[in-house]
Coordinates of C-alpha atoms in Angstrom, one line a residue:
Chain A
M1 CA -0.1 0.1 0.1
I2 CA 1.4 3.3 -0.9
M3 CA 0.7 6.2 0.9
T4 CA -0.7 9.2 -0.9
S5 CA 0.3 12.1 1.1
T6 CA 1.9 12.3 4.5
I7 CA 0.5 12.8 7.8
T8 CA 1.2 16.2 9.0
S9 CA -0.2 17.3 12.1
D10 CA -2.3 19.9 10.6
T11 CA -4.4 16.5 9.9
I12 CA -6.6 14.6 12.0
V13 CA -8.0 11.4 10.1
K14 CA -6.1 10.3 7.0
F15 CA -8.7 7.9 4.7
D16 CA -5.6 5.7 2.9
S17 CA -7.1 3.6 0.4
V18 CA -10.0 2.7 2.2
I19 CA -12.6 0.0 1.3
K20 CA -15.6 -1.9 3.0
K21 CA -17.7 -4.8 1.6
F22 CA -20.4 -6.1 3.2
G23 CA -20.1 -9.4 1.9
A24 CA -20.1 -9.2 -1.8
F25 CA -21.3 -5.5 -1.9
V26 CA -18.8 -2.7 -1.9
A27 CA -19.9 -0.4 0.4
V28 CA -17.2 2.3 0.3
E29 CA -14.9 1.8 -3.1
E30 CA -11.0 3.0 -2.7
T31 CA -11.2 5.8 -0.3
S32 CA -8.3 8.3 0.6
F33 CA -9.0 12.0 1.6
D34 CA -7.6 13.9 4.8
I35 CA -9.1 15.9 7.8
R36 CA -8.0 19.0 8.4
R37 CA -7.5 19.6 11.7
G38 CA -10.9 21.9 13.3
E39 CA -12.6 21.5 10.4
F40 CA -15.8 21.6 9.5
L41 CA -16.2 18.4 7.3
A42 CA -19.6 17.5 5.8
I43 CA -19.9 13.7 3.9
M44 CA -23.0 14.5 2.0
G45 CA -24.5 12.1 -0.5
S46 CA -28.1 10.5 -1.1
S47 CA -29.3 7.0 1.2
G48 CA -26.9 4.3 0.5
C49 CA -23.9 6.1 -1.2
G50 CA -21.5 5.2 2.2
K51 CA -21.8 8.4 3.9
T52 CA -22.5 6.6 7.0
T53 CA -20.7 3.7 6.2
T54 CA -17.4 6.1 6.5
L55 CA -18.5 7.7 9.2
R56 CA -19.0 4.6 11.4
M57 CA -15.2 3.3 10.2
L58 CA -14.0 6.3 11.6
A59 CA -15.4 5.8 14.7
G60 CA -14.5 2.3 15.2
L61 CA -17.3 1.1 14.5
E62 CA -16.8 -0.5 11.5
D63 CA -13.4 -2.3 10.2
P64 CA -12.4 -1.3 6.9
T65 CA -12.1 -4.4 4.5
E66 CA -8.8 -2.9 3.2
G67 CA -6.5 0.2 3.7
N68 CA -6.0 2.4 6.3
I69 CA -7.4 4.7 9.0
Y70 CA -5.0 7.1 10.3
L71 CA -6.2 9.3 13.9
D72 CA -4.2 11.6 15.0
G73 CA -1.3 9.8 13.5
E74 CA -1.9 6.9 14.7
R75 CA -3.2 4.2 12.8
V76 CA -6.6 2.6 14.0
N77 CA -7.6 -0.5 12.3
G78 CA -9.3 -2.9 14.7
K79 CA -9.3 -0.9 17.4
A80 CA -12.4 -0.9 19.2
T81 CA -14.2 1.9 19.6
W82 CA -14.4 2.1 23.4
D83 CA -10.8 2.5 23.2
R84 CA -10.9 5.7 20.6
D85 CA -11.7 8.5 21.8
T86 CA -14.1 9.5 18.8
P87 CA -17.8 10.2 20.2
M88 CA -20.9 10.4 17.9
V89 CA -23.9 12.0 18.0
W90 CA -26.4 9.6 16.4
Q91 CA -29.5 10.2 13.9
S92 CA -31.6 8.8 16.5
L93 CA -29.7 10.2 18.9
A94 CA -29.7 7.4 21.3
L95 CA -30.0 8.8 24.6
F96 CA -30.4 6.4 28.0
P97 CA -34.0 6.4 28.1
F98 CA -33.6 5.0 32.5
L99 CA -30.8 8.0 32.6
T100 CA -31.6 11.2 33.6
V101 CA -30.1 14.2 31.7
Q102 CA -27.3 14.3 33.7
E103 CA -26.6 10.6 33.6
N104 CA -26.6 10.0 29.9
V105 CA -23.9 13.4 30.1
E106 CA -21.8 11.6 32.5
F107 CA -22.0 8.3 31.0
S108 CA -18.6 8.4 28.8
L109 CA -16.8 10.0 32.0
K110 CA -18.3 6.3 33.9
M111 CA -17.0 4.0 31.6
R112 CA -13.6 5.7 31.6
G113 CA -13.9 5.8 35.2
V114 CA -13.8 9.4 36.1
G115 CA -14.8 9.5 40.1
K116 CA -18.4 10.3 41.1
K117 CA -17.7 14.3 42.6
E118 CA -15.7 15.1 39.0
R119 CA -18.1 13.0 36.9
A120 CA -21.0 15.4 38.2
E121 CA -19.2 19.0 37.9
R122 CA -17.9 17.9 34.5
A123 CA -21.0 17.2 33.4
R124 CA -22.9 20.0 34.7
I125 CA -20.3 22.2 32.4
W126 CA -21.3 21.0 29.8
L127 CA -25.2 21.4 30.7
E128 CA -25.1 24.9 31.1
K129 CA -23.2 25.1 27.8
M130 CA -25.9 23.6 26.0
Q131 CA -27.6 25.5 28.3
I132 CA -30.2 22.8 29.3
L133 CA -28.7 23.0 33.0
E134 CA -31.9 23.5 34.7
F135 CA -33.6 20.0 33.3
A136 CA -30.1 18.0 34.6
D137 CA -32.7 15.6 37.3
R138 CA -35.0 15.2 34.1
N139 CA -35.8 11.9 32.2
I140 CA -35.6 12.1 28.4
S141 CA -38.8 11.5 27.6
Q142 CA -40.0 14.9 29.6
L143 CA -37.6 16.4 26.8
S144 CA -38.7 18.4 23.6
G145 CA -37.1 17.1 20.2
G146 CA -34.5 20.6 20.6
Q147 CA -33.1 19.5 24.5
R148 CA -32.5 16.0 23.1
Q149 CA -30.4 17.4 20.7
R150 CA -28.9 19.6 23.0
V151 CA -28.7 16.5 25.6
A152 CA -27.0 14.4 23.0
L153 CA -24.3 16.9 22.1
A154 CA -23.0 17.3 25.8
R155 CA -22.9 13.7 26.2
A156 CA -20.2 13.1 22.9
L157 CA -18.5 16.4 23.8
V158 CA -18.1 15.9 28.0
T159 CA -14.4 14.0 27.7
E160 CA -13.5 16.7 25.3
P161 CA -12.6 14.6 22.7
K162 CA -10.2 16.1 19.2
I163 CA -13.2 15.4 16.7
L164 CA -17.2 15.4 16.8
L165 CA -18.8 13.0 14.4
L166 CA -22.3 13.6 13.6
D167 CA -24.8 11.1 11.3
E168 CA -27.9 13.3 10.3
P169 CA -28.1 15.1 13.9
L170 CA -30.7 17.2 12.5
S171 CA -33.0 14.8 10.4
A172 CA -35.6 14.5 13.1
L173 CA -36.2 18.2 14.2
D174 CA -38.9 20.8 12.3
A175 CA -37.5 23.1 10.0
H176 CA -37.6 26.1 12.4
L177 CA -35.7 24.2 14.9
K178 CA -33.1 22.6 12.1
V179 CA -31.8 26.2 11.4
R180 CA -32.0 27.2 15.0
M181 CA -29.8 23.8 15.7
Q182 CA -27.7 24.8 12.9
A183 CA -25.9 28.0 14.0
V184 CA -25.9 26.4 17.7
L185 CA -23.6 23.5 16.1
S186 CA -21.6 26.3 13.7
N187 CA -21.0 28.4 16.9
L188 CA -20.2 25.9 19.1
Q189 CA -17.7 24.1 16.4
K190 CA -16.0 27.3 16.1
D191 CA -15.8 27.8 19.9
L192 CA -14.6 24.2 20.5
G193 CA -12.2 24.4 17.5
I194 CA -12.4 21.1 17.5
T195 CA -13.0 18.5 14.6
F196 CA -16.7 18.2 13.5
V197 CA -17.4 15.3 10.5
Y198 CA -21.0 15.5 9.9
V199 CA -22.9 13.1 7.2
T200 CA -25.8 14.5 6.1
H201 CA -28.2 14.4 2.7
S202 CA -29.1 17.8 3.1
M203 CA -27.2 20.2 1.1
S204 CA -28.2 23.2 2.7
E205 CA -26.8 21.9 6.2
A206 CA -23.9 20.7 4.5
F207 CA -23.6 24.0 2.5
S208 CA -24.2 26.1 5.4
M209 CA -22.0 24.8 8.2
A210 CA -18.8 23.1 6.3
D211 CA -15.5 24.5 6.1
R212 CA -15.4 21.8 3.3
V213 CA -17.7 19.3 1.7
I214 CA -17.0 15.7 0.7
I215 CA -19.8 15.0 -1.7
M216 CA -20.6 10.7 -1.9
S217 CA -22.3 8.6 -4.3
R218 CA -22.7 4.7 -4.7
G219 CA -19.6 4.5 -2.4
K220 CA -17.4 6.9 -4.5
V221 CA -16.3 10.2 -3.5
E222 CA -17.1 12.0 -6.3
Q223 CA -15.9 15.9 -5.0
I224 CA -14.3 17.5 -2.1
G225 CA -13.9 20.9 -1.8
T226 CA -15.4 24.0 -0.5
P227 CA -19.0 24.9 -0.6
Q228 CA -18.1 27.5 -2.9
E229 CA -15.5 25.6 -5.1
I230 CA -18.5 22.6 -5.6
Y231 CA -21.3 24.8 -6.1
H232 CA -19.5 26.8 -8.7
K233 CA -17.5 24.2 -10.4
P234 CA -18.9 20.9 -9.4
K235 CA -15.9 17.7 -10.7
N236 CA -18.3 15.7 -13.3
T237 CA -21.9 15.6 -13.9
F238 CA -23.1 13.6 -11.2
V239 CA -22.4 16.4 -8.8
A240 CA -23.5 19.1 -11.2
E241 CA -27.0 16.8 -11.1
F242 CA -27.1 16.3 -7.2
L243 CA -26.7 20.1 -6.3
G244 CA -29.5 21.1 -9.6
S245 CA -28.6 24.1 -9.7
A246 CA -27.3 24.5 -13.2
N247 CA -27.6 23.1 -16.6
I248 CA -25.7 20.9 -17.8
F249 CA -25.3 20.1 -21.8
N250 CA -23.3 17.6 -23.5
G251 CA -21.7 17.4 -26.7
T252 CA -18.6 16.6 -28.1
L253 CA -15.2 18.7 -28.3
S254 CA -14.5 20.0 -31.9
D255 CA -12.2 22.5 -31.5
V256 CA -8.9 23.7 -29.1
A257 CA -8.1 27.2 -30.0
G258 CA -5.6 28.0 -26.9
N259 CA -8.3 28.9 -24.1
N260 CA -11.4 29.1 -26.8
W261 CA -12.6 25.3 -26.9
T262 CA -15.3 24.5 -29.6
I263 CA -18.2 21.8 -28.6
D264 CA -20.5 21.0 -30.7
T265 CA -23.7 20.1 -28.6
D266 CA -27.8 19.4 -29.7
Y267 CA -28.3 23.5 -30.4
G268 CA -25.4 24.3 -31.5
S269 CA -22.2 25.2 -31.9
Y270 CA -20.7 26.7 -28.1
I271 CA -17.1 28.9 -27.2
V272 CA -16.3 27.8 -23.5
H273 CA -12.8 28.7 -21.8
P274 CA -12.0 25.3 -19.3
E275 CA -9.6 25.9 -16.3
G276 CA -7.1 24.7 -15.3
D277 CA -4.6 21.5 -17.0
L278 CA -7.5 20.0 -19.2
A279 CA -6.1 17.5 -21.1
K280 CA -8.5 16.5 -24.1
Q281 CA -8.9 15.6 -26.9
T282 CA -10.9 17.0 -30.5
G283 CA -13.7 14.5 -30.5
E284 CA -13.9 13.5 -26.6
A285 CA -16.9 13.8 -25.6
L286 CA -17.0 16.9 -22.5
S287 CA -19.9 18.3 -20.6
F288 CA -20.2 22.0 -19.3
I289 CA -22.7 24.0 -16.8
V290 CA -24.2 27.2 -17.3
S291 CA -26.3 28.3 -13.3
A292 CA -29.8 28.9 -13.9
E293 CA -29.1 32.8 -13.2
N294 CA -26.9 33.4 -16.0
I295 CA -29.6 32.2 -18.6
R296 CA -30.8 35.3 -20.3
I297 CA -34.6 34.8 -21.7
S298 CA -35.8 36.7 -24.6
D299 CA -38.9 36.6 -27.0
A300 CA -38.2 33.4 -29.9
S301 CA -38.7 36.0 -32.4
S302 CA -36.3 38.4 -31.2
S303 CA -33.3 38.0 -33.1
A304 CA -30.6 37.1 -30.2
G305 CA -30.5 33.8 -31.1
G306 CA -29.9 30.7 -28.6
I307 CA -31.7 27.9 -28.0
I308 CA -35.1 28.1 -28.9
A309 CA -37.5 26.5 -26.2
R310 CA -41.0 26.3 -24.4
A311 CA -41.7 27.5 -21.6
I312 CA -43.1 24.4 -19.2
G313 CA -43.4 25.9 -15.7
E314 CA -43.1 28.7 -13.2
E315 CA -41.5 27.8 -9.6
F316 CA -41.9 30.5 -6.6
V317 CA -38.6 31.5 -4.6
G318 CA -38.9 34.7 -2.8
A319 CA -37.6 37.8 -4.5
S320 CA -37.6 35.6 -8.1
A321 CA -38.9 32.7 -9.7
T322 CA -37.3 30.1 -11.5
V323 CA -38.9 28.7 -14.5
Y324 CA -38.6 25.4 -16.7
F325 CA -37.9 25.3 -20.7
E326 CA -38.8 22.6 -22.7
T327 CA -36.4 22.2 -25.7
A328 CA -37.0 20.2 -28.8
I329 CA -35.4 17.7 -27.8
G330 CA -36.8 17.0 -25.1
Q331 CA -34.3 18.1 -22.5
E332 CA -35.3 20.9 -19.4
I333 CA -33.5 24.0 -18.6
K334 CA -33.8 26.1 -15.5
V335 CA -33.8 29.7 -15.0
Q336 CA -33.7 32.3 -12.2
K337 CA -35.2 35.5 -13.0
S338 CA -36.4 38.1 -10.7
H339 CA -40.3 38.4 -11.1
H340 CA -39.5 41.8 -12.7
E341 CA -38.0 40.5 -15.6
L342 CA -40.6 38.3 -16.3
A343 CA -43.1 40.9 -16.4
A344 CA -41.0 43.1 -18.3
L345 CA -41.1 40.1 -20.9
N346 CA -45.1 39.2 -20.5
F347 CA -43.5 36.1 -19.4
A348 CA -46.3 32.9 -19.6
T349 CA -46.1 28.9 -19.9
G350 CA -46.7 27.4 -23.1
K351 CA -45.2 29.7 -25.2
D352 CA -41.4 29.2 -26.7
Y353 CA -38.5 32.1 -25.9
A354 CA -35.3 32.2 -26.9
L355 CA -32.5 31.7 -24.5
T356 CA -28.9 32.9 -24.2
W357 CA -25.7 33.1 -21.8
D358 CA -22.5 34.3 -22.2
S359 CA -19.4 32.1 -23.6
A360 CA -17.8 33.4 -19.4
A361 CA -21.0 31.6 -17.6
C362 CA -19.8 28.2 -19.1
Y363 CA -18.0 25.7 -17.1
V364 CA -16.3 22.8 -18.4
L365 CA -16.8 19.7 -16.3
P366 CA -13.4 18.3 -16.0
Q367 CA -14.9 15.0 -15.6
S368 CA -18.0 13.4 -17.7
Chain B
M1 CA -73.9 6.8 21.6
N2 CA -70.7 5.5 19.3
T3 CA -71.6 4.7 16.1
N4 CA -68.3 2.9 15.1
K5 CA -69.4 -0.2 17.5
N6 CA -70.5 -3.8 16.1
P7 CA -73.0 -5.3 17.7
L8 CA -71.8 -8.8 17.0
I9 CA -68.7 -7.9 17.8
E10 CA -69.4 -6.7 21.4
T11 CA -71.9 -9.6 22.4
S12 CA -69.3 -11.8 21.2
L13 CA -67.0 -10.1 23.4
R14 CA -69.2 -9.6 26.2
L15 CA -70.2 -13.6 26.2
H16 CA -66.6 -14.4 26.1
L17 CA -65.8 -12.3 29.3
V18 CA -68.8 -13.7 30.5
A19 CA -67.3 -17.4 29.6
C20 CA -64.1 -16.4 31.4
I21 CA -65.9 -15.7 34.6
A22 CA -68.0 -18.4 34.8
F23 CA -65.4 -21.4 33.5
I24 CA -61.7 -19.7 35.4
F25 CA -63.3 -18.1 38.0
L26 CA -66.6 -19.0 39.5
P27 CA -65.0 -22.3 40.0
I28 CA -61.8 -21.3 41.8
L29 CA -63.9 -18.9 43.7
G30 CA -66.0 -21.7 44.7
S31 CA -63.0 -23.1 46.1
F32 CA -62.1 -20.1 48.2
A33 CA -66.0 -20.5 49.7
F34 CA -65.3 -23.9 50.6
S35 CA -62.5 -23.4 52.0
L36 CA -64.3 -21.2 54.3
N37 CA -66.6 -23.7 55.4
S38 CA -67.6 -25.1 58.7
D39 CA -69.5 -28.4 56.5
R40 CA -67.1 -31.8 55.9
F41 CA -68.5 -31.8 52.4
P42 CA -69.1 -29.3 49.9
S43 CA -72.5 -28.7 49.9
I44 CA -75.0 -25.9 49.2
P45 CA -76.4 -24.8 51.7
L46 CA -73.2 -23.2 53.2
G47 CA -73.0 -24.3 56.7
A48 CA -71.2 -21.5 59.2
F49 CA -68.1 -19.6 58.7
S50 CA -65.2 -21.5 59.6
T51 CA -61.2 -20.8 59.6
E52 CA -60.7 -25.1 60.9
W53 CA -58.9 -25.8 57.5
Y54 CA -57.0 -22.9 57.5
R55 CA -55.6 -23.7 61.4
L56 CA -55.1 -27.0 60.4
I57 CA -53.0 -26.8 57.1
W58 CA -51.4 -24.0 59.4
E59 CA -50.7 -26.7 61.7
D60 CA -49.6 -29.6 59.4
P61 CA -45.9 -30.3 59.2
F62 CA -45.8 -31.9 55.5
V63 CA -47.6 -29.0 53.6
W64 CA -45.4 -26.5 55.1
V65 CA -42.7 -29.0 54.1
G66 CA -44.5 -29.0 50.8
F67 CA -44.8 -25.2 50.8
F68 CA -41.2 -24.4 51.4
N69 CA -39.8 -26.5 49.1
T70 CA -42.2 -24.7 46.2
V71 CA -40.9 -21.4 47.5
K72 CA -37.1 -22.9 47.3
V73 CA -37.8 -24.5 44.2
G74 CA -39.5 -21.5 42.8
L75 CA -36.9 -18.7 43.7
V76 CA -34.3 -20.9 42.3
V77 CA -35.5 -21.6 39.4
A78 CA -37.1 -18.0 38.5
L79 CA -33.3 -17.0 38.7
I80 CA -31.9 -19.3 36.8
A81 CA -35.0 -19.1 34.5
T82 CA -34.3 -15.3 34.3
I83 CA -30.7 -15.8 33.4
L84 CA -31.2 -18.6 30.9
G85 CA -33.9 -16.5 29.4
F86 CA -31.9 -12.9 29.0
G87 CA -28.9 -15.0 27.6
G88 CA -31.4 -16.4 25.3
A89 CA -32.8 -13.3 24.0
Y90 CA -29.7 -10.7 24.2
T91 CA -28.3 -13.8 21.8
D92 CA -31.2 -13.1 19.5
Y93 CA -30.9 -9.6 19.4
R94 CA -27.0 -9.0 19.1
F95 CA -25.9 -11.9 17.0
R96 CA -27.0 -13.4 13.4
F97 CA -25.3 -16.5 12.8
F98 CA -26.0 -19.8 10.4
G99 CA -28.9 -21.9 11.9
K100 CA -30.4 -19.0 13.8
N101 CA -33.7 -20.2 13.5
V102 CA -33.0 -23.3 14.4
Y103 CA -31.4 -22.2 17.8
L104 CA -34.6 -19.8 18.4
A105 CA -37.0 -22.9 17.4
L106 CA -34.9 -25.3 20.2
A107 CA -34.7 -21.9 22.9
L108 CA -38.7 -22.1 23.0
L109 CA -39.6 -25.6 22.6
P110 CA -39.8 -26.9 25.9
P111 CA -43.6 -25.2 26.7
T112 CA -45.1 -26.9 23.4
I113 CA -44.0 -30.7 24.9
P114 CA -47.1 -32.4 26.6
V115 CA -45.7 -32.2 30.1
V116 CA -46.3 -35.9 30.7
I117 CA -44.1 -36.1 28.3
M118 CA -41.2 -33.9 29.4
G119 CA -41.9 -35.2 33.3
L120 CA -41.0 -38.7 32.0
A121 CA -38.0 -37.8 30.0
M122 CA -36.6 -36.0 32.9
L123 CA -36.9 -38.5 35.0
A124 CA -35.3 -41.2 32.4
F125 CA -32.5 -38.7 32.3
L126 CA -32.6 -37.3 35.2
S127 CA -32.0 -41.1 37.6
R128 CA -29.9 -41.8 35.0
V129 CA -27.2 -39.5 36.0
N130 CA -28.1 -39.2 39.5
L131 CA -30.5 -36.3 39.6
S132 CA -33.6 -37.5 40.1
G133 CA -35.5 -37.9 43.6
H134 CA -33.6 -34.6 45.5
A135 CA -34.9 -30.7 45.5
V136 CA -32.7 -30.1 42.4
S137 CA -34.5 -32.1 40.2
V138 CA -37.4 -29.9 40.3
I139 CA -35.2 -27.3 39.9
I140 CA -33.6 -28.3 36.6
A141 CA -37.1 -29.6 35.5
H142 CA -38.4 -26.2 35.7
G143 CA -35.9 -24.4 35.0
V144 CA -35.6 -25.8 31.1
M145 CA -39.9 -25.5 31.7
C146 CA -39.8 -21.8 32.7
S147 CA -36.7 -19.7 31.0
P148 CA -38.4 -20.2 27.2
F149 CA -41.7 -17.6 29.2
A150 CA -38.7 -15.4 30.6
M151 CA -37.0 -15.5 26.9
A152 CA -39.9 -14.4 25.6
I153 CA -40.7 -11.8 27.7
I154 CA -37.0 -10.1 27.4
R155 CA -36.7 -10.6 23.9
L156 CA -40.3 -8.4 23.5
R157 CA -38.4 -5.7 25.5
L158 CA -35.4 -5.7 24.0
S159 CA -37.3 -5.4 20.8
Q160 CA -38.5 -2.4 21.7
M161 CA -34.6 -0.9 22.3
D162 CA -33.2 1.8 20.1
P163 CA -30.8 -0.1 17.9
D164 CA -28.4 2.4 18.1
L165 CA -28.2 1.8 22.0
E166 CA -25.8 -0.2 22.4
A167 CA -22.9 1.0 19.8
A168 CA -23.8 4.6 21.1
S169 CA -22.6 3.2 24.6
W170 CA -19.4 1.2 23.5
N171 CA -19.0 4.5 21.8
L172 CA -18.9 6.6 24.8
G173 CA -16.2 4.2 26.1
G174 CA -18.1 1.2 27.3
S175 CA -16.6 -2.1 26.6
E176 CA -19.0 -5.1 25.8
W177 CA -19.2 -6.0 29.4
A178 CA -19.9 -2.5 30.8
T179 CA -22.6 -1.8 28.0
L180 CA -24.1 -5.0 29.0
R181 CA -24.0 -4.2 32.4
H182 CA -25.0 -0.1 32.6
V183 CA -26.9 -0.7 29.3
I184 CA -28.7 -3.6 27.9
I185 CA -29.2 -4.8 31.4
P186 CA -30.9 -1.3 32.8
F187 CA -33.0 -1.0 29.8
C188 CA -34.5 -4.7 30.0
R189 CA -34.6 -4.2 34.0
P190 CA -38.4 -4.2 34.0
A191 CA -38.3 -7.5 32.0
L192 CA -36.2 -9.2 34.3
L193 CA -38.9 -8.3 36.7
A194 CA -41.8 -9.6 35.0
A195 CA -39.8 -12.3 34.2
L196 CA -39.0 -13.6 37.5
F197 CA -42.3 -13.0 38.8
I198 CA -43.7 -15.4 36.0
T199 CA -41.1 -18.2 36.0
M200 CA -41.2 -17.9 39.7
A201 CA -45.6 -18.7 39.3
V202 CA -45.3 -21.1 36.7
S203 CA -42.4 -23.4 39.0
F204 CA -45.1 -22.7 42.0
D205 CA -47.8 -24.2 40.0
E206 CA -46.3 -27.2 37.6
F207 CA -46.9 -30.6 39.0
A208 CA -46.7 -33.4 36.3
V209 CA -43.2 -32.8 35.6
A210 CA -42.5 -32.0 39.9
W211 CA -44.3 -35.8 40.2
F212 CA -42.6 -37.0 38.1
V213 CA -38.9 -36.1 39.5
S214 CA -39.5 -34.6 42.7
G215 CA -39.2 -37.8 45.1
L216 CA -39.8 -37.3 48.5
N217 CA -39.1 -33.9 48.0
E218 CA -42.7 -32.8 46.9
T219 CA -43.9 -29.3 45.8
L220 CA -46.9 -28.3 46.7
P221 CA -49.3 -29.0 44.1
V222 CA -47.8 -33.1 44.5
K223 CA -48.5 -32.5 48.1
I224 CA -52.3 -31.8 47.3
L225 CA -53.0 -34.7 44.7
G226 CA -51.2 -36.6 48.3
F227 CA -54.4 -35.3 49.7
L228 CA -56.5 -36.0 47.2
Q229 CA -56.0 -39.8 47.0
G230 CA -55.5 -40.2 50.3
Q231 CA -59.3 -38.7 51.5
V232 CA -61.6 -35.9 50.4
S233 CA -60.7 -33.0 52.5
P234 CA -61.9 -29.2 52.3
R235 CA -58.1 -28.2 53.7
I236 CA -58.0 -28.8 49.8
N237 CA -60.0 -25.7 49.4
A238 CA -57.5 -24.0 51.9
I239 CA -54.7 -24.7 50.0
G240 CA -55.4 -24.2 46.6
S241 CA -56.9 -20.9 47.9
L242 CA -53.7 -19.5 49.2
A243 CA -51.4 -21.2 45.9
F244 CA -54.4 -19.2 43.7
L245 CA -53.5 -16.0 45.6
S246 CA -49.7 -16.2 46.2
S247 CA -49.8 -17.0 42.0
I248 CA -52.0 -14.0 40.3
I249 CA -50.2 -11.7 42.9
L250 CA -47.2 -13.1 41.1
I251 CA -48.7 -12.8 38.1
I252 CA -50.5 -9.4 38.3
F253 CA -46.5 -7.5 39.5
A254 CA -45.4 -9.6 36.3
Q255 CA -48.3 -7.3 34.3
M256 CA -47.4 -4.0 35.7
L257 CA -44.1 -4.4 35.7
M258 CA -44.3 -5.3 31.6
R259 CA -47.6 -2.8 31.4
N260 CA -45.4 0.8 31.9
P261 CA -42.3 -0.1 31.8
T262 CA -40.4 3.8 31.4
R263 CA -42.2 4.1 34.6
T264 CA -41.0 1.8 36.7
S265 CA -37.5 2.2 35.8
K266 CA -37.0 5.5 37.1

């Protein structure tokens, strides 16, 4: 096994060519990535993509089939979860129903043999930090969803770990509470300065809180990057489709003239300006994206040219609207416009419009 | 009136209730009434009120021996059966292995075996290993018969447990033993207590197998048969009433524990 990069003090976790199989089923394909000390990392993907398995391997609840996992410089393959300090906040919260709030928070200290008095003191510090000290002697069943969430956090953080693992912790909360808890988590992570690894299927959760996001699909890491990078520069069509904010156009590279590439699509040829060192040959299939807010709408009769498409629907999104078009070959195109702009166009569904964009608005996907 | 009531279902349920009371509780009530009746033979009209039969069994050393044997056996059986039942239920909860269904079927089999066959088989086996005719023989036989009851009760409780709870405890630094002690057992505590009471009640009442294997260490139900064979005495009614009371109290305790486990567990 070749180490793909060295472990530095900035790296708290390293996945090195990790593979996880359950029988014949490959839950996580060969994966290598680093988690930086003190960062808020979100692992995002739809259900069954391997994100929870990845987290459980880090927690020591699953052992990798192949490859190595390093935690704080130490190889932890085969090290039991109770010998690691990788507390997890569970989707179900998994609070102990037969213990009081304070006993729940004290649990991991008790398991580590901390004396009764010190346990109580340390637990109360965290109950206070999470603003649930007044519920210390209550039963779990007497708490609201948000309060339980705070107990789960206090219970996981009471040992003051270097890393906290969170497995879709907010999925059971209603939308309003979810936003509030996101703020709590975000601030907590900044205050404590410890590493958070946060598994979620929700783009808004991942993108609003995380410093970096890993996008996974079918056991594979599709892209790692900051939310900005991933949003504006998705690596491939999967990520672009998964985020759902941009329109994807597939074509063939027909001409390379410096940084002006010509891509032939079903709608004609487009000039794009690829970023970075893309090694592509003419004749290769290539895709580019144009985000919904960068597309112009004009009357089909105007001389603008572009794609002629029929307006098929409109979705109200606060100050703006997302309008949906269908092209002659059946592709759906999304455009975001303000209500004001739509009114100026006399916009109506069922009518044909011309859609255009600047070549600078096109982003060439490095992988198709 | 509630219109969602089907008169046929309503009537059948009432009939069922009446039948239960008539055929289960009336005979017991009858026996209880006769136990406080001064007449030598159970006949209507009743004679005077009397606690004579209770006084007689109170003074009968054989009844006391039988009673102590029953209690001794019942307590030990309850403990053994509950431990075995917990082991079986936890194995079922925790592990997946080849042949698990066979394992479960075998573990839950004993109550389906006719007691006479069970008693005979137990006698044949225990006498061969020189364990028949002692109190310990009854304990072994009853332990086998009662543990499936305990297992069923504890399995039910474990099936209500959040599957993440055990892993959460490991994740918080609890080893497997510590987790068993601090999470699994506390979570199962109401079911464990219920299993103790029910297995004790089953052992208290069990007659056939005890009759085969008890030898001279007769339990109370075996003693009752002895009385019946010798002489018909209203003392049987008195013993029966006490045995019924003790069993029903154990069952009621168990029911209360199983009904609202969250309230009883702190």
